[in-house]
């Protein structure tokens, strides 16, 4: 294996450019890790070995001619299987799209191609992003590289597990209500949930269109800042992208963090509702920021307890509309036999959708139906406005908010499987950012006594990604949690 476990993408780029190893060797390193580790971890739904090696050869011919490489050129990555990839199967983690091959690339995938990054495969997730553990996937459950009895988080569990194992150096993922941040926290990697409108959603298979955001998971803040520089910005195919300047994140993150005001929301540390080690770890991180010159103060976000209900009502209502397109006619799975058109729709959807998908479509349809709309959907929208105002008020007092990502470290496979509500409650601290549109950065903050990763999130006002990266970058310079690798990775890296 190449000795690249603790190198940033920038450093790897320099080595490629200096011909210390070839792009082919780099891509093969990722593929070899997939071959050795993925039978245990099960992060990949599709491996794009041939395409990846072809691309690597193209990059190598540029190196041989001493042509300057773009920073991401030749860098292997994975993509959550909700992003359309032209000519490459895209399942969204659901049986209903098991054999779907899109005719076009999502904008993020297109931008990665233009930057020269090399896709090594499509990774597992809960179907359409519905879940917090990958256990709802129509194919298999991905396991946590730090403890194979535990989940990697979700819905982007395949992305986080793959990055933790070096099976690709970063992953393009999606966050509708925590799906980038919670798996990053469970797998000791760094993840950015961007401001709504920062990155194009075109070609990202829709979950809840007013909540979906496209973001990134990597091994360090520096790496994900670099990726976001390529993916952020206006796209004419997504009218919700906003023409706010794309900052030079990797330059600006180096600026000083002295005098930044950090708020610690007391509602994110509910008595009896958060694991003691998680609480202690986040409070310790606050101390580290204090020592680096930041000002820490307690704040209050009093409506936090309503966020889960408001989020799930909004999300499932949008699901019931967005998933009407899977009818067995236009694309995806079609039932083998049906008497008439209505029967075809019904059987296709009954056979193709997983239980969690059906649960959400039914609940969402109910929440939007005449007579219940005011009680559920409209109420959720009102709470959404309150949450948004509450964050705006908080950001008049403090620059950013520091909070835990999840109430516990990674839970065991099967632990919440028969209790969907318990699974939804896992998301208490992450779901507030999607209805409010705010960005959040999840980074490693420590480990439990039993060796499980614990993450924290830094939350900022809309379009403050540069500030979040700055704090994360300085924290990672002062600590080495993000440089730790799972035991199974260390075993193969030394071979
Ligand atoms: N657990 C959340 C849900 O199931 C996360 C979804 C997401 O961010 N894709 O809705």
mmCIF file of N, CA and C in Angstrom, residues 61-133:
data_model
loop_
_atom_site.group_PDB
_atom_site.id
_atom_site.type_symbol
_atom_site.label_atom_id
_atom_site.label_comp_id
_atom_site.label_asym_id
_atom_site.label_seq_id
_atom_site.Cartn_x
_atom_site.Cartn_y
_atom_site.Cartn_z
ATOM 1 N N UNK A 61 -0.205 10.081 -18.419
ATOM 2 C CA UNK A 61 0.452 10.544 -19.645
ATOM 3 C C UNK A 61 0.729 12.053 -19.542
ATOM 4 N N UNK A 62 -0.093 12.767 -18.784
ATOM 5 C CA UNK A 62 0.189 14.197 -18.565
ATOM 6 C C UNK A 62 1.422 14.360 -17.670
ATOM 7 N N UNK A 63 1.501 13.517 -16.636
ATOM 8 C CA UNK A 63 2.665 13.610 -15.731
ATOM 9 C C UNK A 63 3.951 13.330 -16.531
ATOM 10 N N UNK A 64 3.872 12.304 -17.393
ATOM 11 C CA UNK A 64 5.056 11.934 -18.183
ATOM 12 C C UNK A 64 5.503 13.102 -19.071
ATOM 13 N N UNK A 65 4.497 13.882 -19.545
ATOM 14 C CA UNK A 65 4.853 15.029 -20.415
ATOM 15 C C UNK A 65 5.125 16.288 -19.602
ATOM 16 N N UNK A 66 5.163 16.133 -18.290
ATOM 17 C CA UNK A 66 5.424 17.257 -17.370
ATOM 18 C C UNK A 66 4.401 18.389 -17.503
ATOM 19 N N UNK A 67 3.167 18.018 -17.873
ATOM 20 C CA UNK A 67 2.087 19.021 -17.927
ATOM 21 C C UNK A 67 1.578 19.223 -16.505
ATOM 22 N N UNK A 68 1.347 20.466 -16.127
ATOM 23 C CA UNK A 68 0.903 20.738 -14.762
ATOM 24 C C UNK A 68 -0.486 20.162 -14.486
ATOM 25 N N UNK A 69 -0.641 19.493 -13.356
ATOM 26 C CA UNK A 69 -1.935 18.896 -13.007
ATOM 27 C C UNK A 69 -2.777 19.874 -12.207
ATOM 28 N N UNK A 70 -4.117 19.776 -12.392
ATOM 29 C CA UNK A 70 -5.008 20.513 -11.497
ATOM 30 C C UNK A 70 -4.961 19.795 -10.140
ATOM 31 N N UNK A 71 -5.301 20.513 -9.057
ATOM 32 C CA UNK A 71 -5.097 19.932 -7.720
ATOM 33 C C UNK A 71 -5.828 18.607 -7.522
ATOM 34 N N UNK A 72 -7.025 18.485 -8.089
ATOM 35 C CA UNK A 72 -7.769 17.239 -7.854
ATOM 36 C C UNK A 72 -7.503 16.186 -8.936
ATOM 37 N N UNK A 73 -6.680 16.529 -9.894
ATOM 38 C CA UNK A 73 -6.462 15.614 -11.006
ATOM 39 C C UNK A 73 -5.791 14.322 -10.534
ATOM 40 N N UNK A 74 -6.451 13.200 -10.813
ATOM 41 C CA UNK A 74 -5.896 11.900 -10.424
ATOM 42 C C UNK A 74 -6.279 11.458 -9.018
ATOM 43 N N UNK A 75 -7.020 12.291 -8.290
ATOM 44 C CA UNK A 75 -7.376 11.950 -6.900
ATOM 45 C C UNK A 75 -8.629 11.062 -6.885
ATOM 46 N N UNK A 76 -8.519 9.849 -6.321
ATOM 47 C CA UNK A 76 -9.664 8.933 -6.300
ATOM 48 C C UNK A 76 -10.720 9.323 -5.260
ATOM 49 N N UNK A 77 -11.987 9.195 -5.640
ATOM 50 C CA UNK A 77 -13.070 9.520 -4.702
ATOM 51 C C UNK A 77 -14.260 8.602 -4.949
ATOM 52 N N UNK A 78 -15.180 8.605 -3.980
ATOM 53 C CA UNK A 78 -16.432 7.858 -4.158
ATOM 54 C C UNK A 78 -17.596 8.842 -4.140
ATOM 55 N N UNK A 79 -18.752 8.398 -4.617
ATOM 56 C CA UNK A 79 -19.949 9.247 -4.555
ATOM 57 C C UNK A 79 -21.093 8.427 -3.972
ATOM 58 N N UNK A 80 -21.824 9.043 -3.070
ATOM 59 C CA UNK A 80 -23.035 8.431 -2.535
ATOM 60 C C UNK A 80 -23.922 8.059 -3.719
ATOM 61 N N UNK A 81 -24.610 6.934 -3.621
ATOM 62 C CA UNK A 81 -25.326 6.452 -4.808
ATOM 63 C C UNK A 81 -26.620 7.207 -5.109
ATOM 64 N N UNK A 82 -26.733 8.437 -4.620
ATOM 65 C CA UNK A 82 -27.886 9.266 -4.996
ATOM 66 C C UNK A 82 -27.522 10.263 -6.089
ATOM 67 N N UNK A 83 -26.257 10.260 -6.530
ATOM 68 C CA UNK A 83 -25.854 11.203 -7.576
ATOM 69 C C UNK A 83 -25.841 10.526 -8.929
ATOM 70 N N UNK A 84 -26.545 11.094 -9.882
ATOM 71 C CA UNK A 84 -26.593 10.506 -11.215
ATOM 72 C C UNK A 84 -25.214 10.543 -11.843
ATOM 73 N N UNK A 85 -24.807 9.376 -12.366
ATOM 74 C CA UNK A 85 -23.520 9.253 -13.040
ATOM 75 C C UNK A 85 -23.808 8.651 -14.414
ATOM 76 N N UNK A 86 -23.465 9.397 -15.439
ATOM 77 C CA UNK A 86 -23.775 8.991 -16.813
ATOM 78 C C UNK A 86 -23.177 7.616 -17.122
ATOM 79 N N UNK A 87 -24.044 6.696 -17.520
ATOM 80 C CA UNK A 87 -23.564 5.370 -17.918
ATOM 81 C C UNK A 87 -23.186 4.459 -16.761
ATOM 82 N N UNK A 88 -23.300 4.961 -15.527
ATOM 83 C CA UNK A 88 -22.957 4.132 -14.354
ATOM 84 C C UNK A 88 -24.198 4.015 -13.465
ATOM 85 N N UNK A 89 -24.512 2.775 -13.125
ATOM 86 C CA UNK A 89 -25.698 2.484 -12.326
ATOM 87 C C UNK A 89 -25.804 3.396 -11.102
ATOM 88 N N UNK A 90 -26.991 3.874 -10.849
ATOM 89 C CA UNK A 90 -27.258 4.782 -9.730
ATOM 90 C C UNK A 90 -28.530 4.317 -9.035
ATOM 91 N N UNK A 91 -28.406 3.772 -7.822
ATOM 92 C CA UNK A 91 -29.552 3.082 -7.202
ATOM 93 C C UNK A 91 -30.293 3.899 -6.153
ATOM 94 N N UNK A 92 -29.680 4.972 -5.635
ATOM 95 C CA UNK A 92 -30.229 5.704 -4.480
ATOM 96 C C UNK A 92 -30.405 4.773 -3.269
ATOM 97 N N UNK A 93 -29.738 3.612 -3.281
ATOM 98 C CA UNK A 93 -29.857 2.688 -2.148
ATOM 99 C C UNK A 93 -31.186 1.956 -2.109
ATOM 100 N N UNK A 94 -31.941 2.030 -3.208
ATOM 101 C CA UNK A 94 -33.272 1.408 -3.224
ATOM 102 C C UNK A 94 -33.404 0.402 -4.359
ATOM 103 N N UNK A 95 -34.123 -0.672 -4.068
ATOM 104 C CA UNK A 95 -34.370 -1.710 -5.078
ATOM 105 C C UNK A 95 -35.109 -1.150 -6.296
ATOM 106 N N UNK A 96 -35.883 -0.103 -6.074
ATOM 107 C CA UNK A 96 -36.694 0.395 -7.190
ATOM 108 C C UNK A 96 -35.802 0.980 -8.295
ATOM 109 N N UNK A 97 -34.568 1.354 -7.933
ATOM 110 C CA UNK A 97 -33.631 1.865 -8.948
ATOM 111 C C UNK A 97 -32.431 0.917 -9.131
ATOM 112 N N UNK A 98 -32.618 -0.336 -8.757
ATOM 113 C CA UNK A 98 -31.490 -1.289 -8.758
ATOM 114 C C UNK A 98 -30.726 -1.308 -10.085
ATOM 115 N N UNK A 99 -31.451 -1.216 -11.205
ATOM 116 C CA UNK A 99 -30.771 -1.293 -12.500
ATOM 117 C C UNK A 99 -30.846 0.010 -13.293
ATOM 118 N N UNK A 100 -31.012 1.122 -12.585
ATOM 119 C CA UNK A 100 -31.154 2.403 -13.274
ATOM 120 C C UNK A 100 -29.782 2.956 -13.686
ATOM 121 N N UNK A 101 -29.630 3.222 -14.976
ATOM 122 C CA UNK A 101 -28.380 3.818 -15.477
ATOM 123 C C UNK A 101 -28.710 5.202 -16.045
ATOM 124 N N UNK A 102 -28.308 6.267 -15.356
ATOM 125 C CA UNK A 102 -28.706 7.615 -15.791
ATOM 126 C C UNK A 102 -28.051 8.014 -17.109
ATOM 127 N N UNK A 103 -28.765 8.815 -17.902
ATOM 128 C CA UNK A 103 -28.192 9.295 -19.163
ATOM 129 C C UNK A 103 -27.378 10.587 -18.995
ATOM 130 N N UNK A 104 -27.241 11.074 -17.788
ATOM 131 C CA UNK A 104 -26.486 12.324 -17.582
ATOM 132 C C UNK A 104 -25.806 12.321 -16.214
ATOM 133 N N UNK A 105 -24.850 13.259 -16.051
ATOM 134 C CA UNK A 105 -24.138 13.412 -14.778
ATOM 135 C C UNK A 105 -24.792 14.495 -13.933
ATOM 136 N N UNK A 106 -24.843 14.285 -12.627
ATOM 137 C CA UNK A 106 -25.207 15.365 -11.702
ATOM 138 C C UNK A 106 -24.166 16.472 -11.854
ATOM 139 N N UNK A 107 -24.560 17.709 -11.544
ATOM 140 C CA UNK A 107 -23.596 18.818 -11.685
ATOM 141 C C UNK A 107 -22.331 18.590 -10.849
ATOM 142 N N UNK A 108 -22.480 18.101 -9.618
ATOM 143 C CA UNK A 108 -21.261 17.862 -8.799
ATOM 144 C C UNK A 108 -20.335 16.841 -9.448
ATOM 145 N N UNK A 109 -20.921 15.823 -10.057
ATOM 146 C CA UNK A 109 -20.103 14.792 -10.704
ATOM 147 C C UNK A 109 -19.400 15.401 -11.923
ATOM 148 N N UNK A 110 -20.155 16.227 -12.645
ATOM 149 C CA UNK A 110 -19.574 16.900 -13.816
ATOM 150 C C UNK A 110 -18.403 17.785 -13.379
ATOM 151 N N UNK A 111 -18.607 18.490 -12.282
ATOM 152 C CA UNK A 111 -17.526 19.384 -11.805
ATOM 153 C C UNK A 111 -16.315 18.583 -11.346
ATOM 154 N N UNK A 112 -16.555 17.415 -10.753
ATOM 155 C CA UNK A 112 -15.425 16.551 -10.360
ATOM 156 C C UNK A 112 -14.677 16.069 -11.604
ATOM 157 N N UNK A 113 -15.431 15.727 -12.654
ATOM 158 C CA UNK A 113 -14.796 15.286 -13.903
ATOM 159 C C UNK A 113 -13.938 16.400 -14.476
ATOM 160 N N UNK A 114 -14.504 17.616 -14.499
ATOM 161 C CA UNK A 114 -13.748 18.759 -15.038
ATOM 162 C C UNK A 114 -12.475 19.020 -14.226
ATOM 163 N N UNK A 115 -12.570 18.743 -12.914
ATOM 164 C CA UNK A 115 -11.399 18.965 -12.049
ATOM 165 C C UNK A 115 -10.403 17.811 -12.176
ATOM 166 N N UNK A 116 -10.821 16.709 -12.812
ATOM 167 C CA UNK A 116 -9.902 15.585 -13.027
ATOM 168 C C UNK A 116 -9.894 14.534 -11.928
ATOM 169 N N UNK A 117 -10.795 14.670 -10.922
ATOM 170 C CA UNK A 117 -10.863 13.651 -9.866
ATOM 171 C C UNK A 117 -11.385 12.342 -10.467
ATOM 172 N N UNK A 118 -11.018 11.214 -9.857
ATOM 173 C CA UNK A 118 -11.347 9.907 -10.454
ATOM 174 C C UNK A 118 -12.316 9.128 -9.562
ATOM 175 N N UNK A 119 -13.476 8.828 -10.120
ATOM 176 C CA UNK A 119 -14.509 8.103 -9.376
ATOM 177 C C UNK A 119 -14.144 6.614 -9.288
ATOM 178 N N UNK A 120 -14.014 6.090 -8.040
ATOM 179 C CA UNK A 120 -13.714 4.649 -7.911
ATOM 180 C C UNK A 120 -14.972 3.826 -7.628
ATOM 181 N N UNK A 121 -16.061 4.500 -7.271
ATOM 182 C CA UNK A 121 -17.282 3.723 -7.070
ATOM 183 C C UNK A 121 -18.394 4.521 -6.431
ATOM 184 N N UNK A 122 -19.573 3.869 -6.402
ATOM 185 C CA UNK A 122 -20.774 4.479 -5.830
ATOM 186 C C UNK A 122 -21.054 3.774 -4.504
ATOM 187 N N UNK A 123 -21.325 4.554 -3.469
ATOM 188 C CA UNK A 123 -21.402 3.957 -2.134
ATOM 189 C C UNK A 123 -22.802 3.917 -1.535
ATOM 190 N N UNK A 124 -22.925 2.995 -0.599
ATOM 191 C CA UNK A 124 -24.206 2.641 0.005
ATOM 192 C C UNK A 124 -24.797 3.770 0.849
ATOM 193 N N UNK A 125 -26.117 3.743 0.963
ATOM 194 C CA UNK A 125 -26.824 4.719 1.786
ATOM 195 C C UNK A 125 -28.214 4.173 2.086
ATOM 196 N N UNK A 126 -28.888 4.778 3.037
ATOM 197 C CA UNK A 126 -30.296 4.442 3.236
ATOM 198 C C UNK A 126 -31.045 4.866 1.982
ATOM 199 N N UNK A 127 -32.128 4.153 1.621
ATOM 200 C CA UNK A 127 -32.799 4.449 0.355
ATOM 201 C C UNK A 127 -33.249 5.914 0.284
ATOM 202 N N UNK A 128 -32.865 6.599 -0.781
ATOM 203 C CA UNK A 128 -33.194 8.011 -0.997
ATOM 204 C C UNK A 128 -32.704 8.912 0.154
ATOM 205 N N UNK A 129 -31.834 8.365 1.008
ATOM 206 C CA UNK A 129 -31.347 9.148 2.160
ATOM 207 C C UNK A 129 -32.229 9.008 3.385
ATOM 208 N N UNK A 130 -33.144 8.031 3.393
ATOM 209 C CA UNK A 130 -34.090 7.905 4.508
ATOM 210 C C UNK A 130 -33.517 7.008 5.608
ATOM 211 N N UNK A 131 -32.787 7.604 6.532
ATOM 212 C CA UNK A 131 -32.292 6.797 7.635
ATOM 213 C C UNK A 131 -31.057 7.382 8.270
ATOM 214 N N UNK A 132 -30.606 6.737 9.349
ATOM 215 C CA UNK A 132 -29.465 7.238 10.113
ATOM 216 C C UNK A 132 -28.447 6.141 10.373
ATOM 217 N N UNK A 133 -28.477 5.073 9.564
ATOM 218 C CA UNK A 133 -27.598 3.937 9.889
ATOM 219 C C UNK A 133 -27.198 3.078 8.692
#
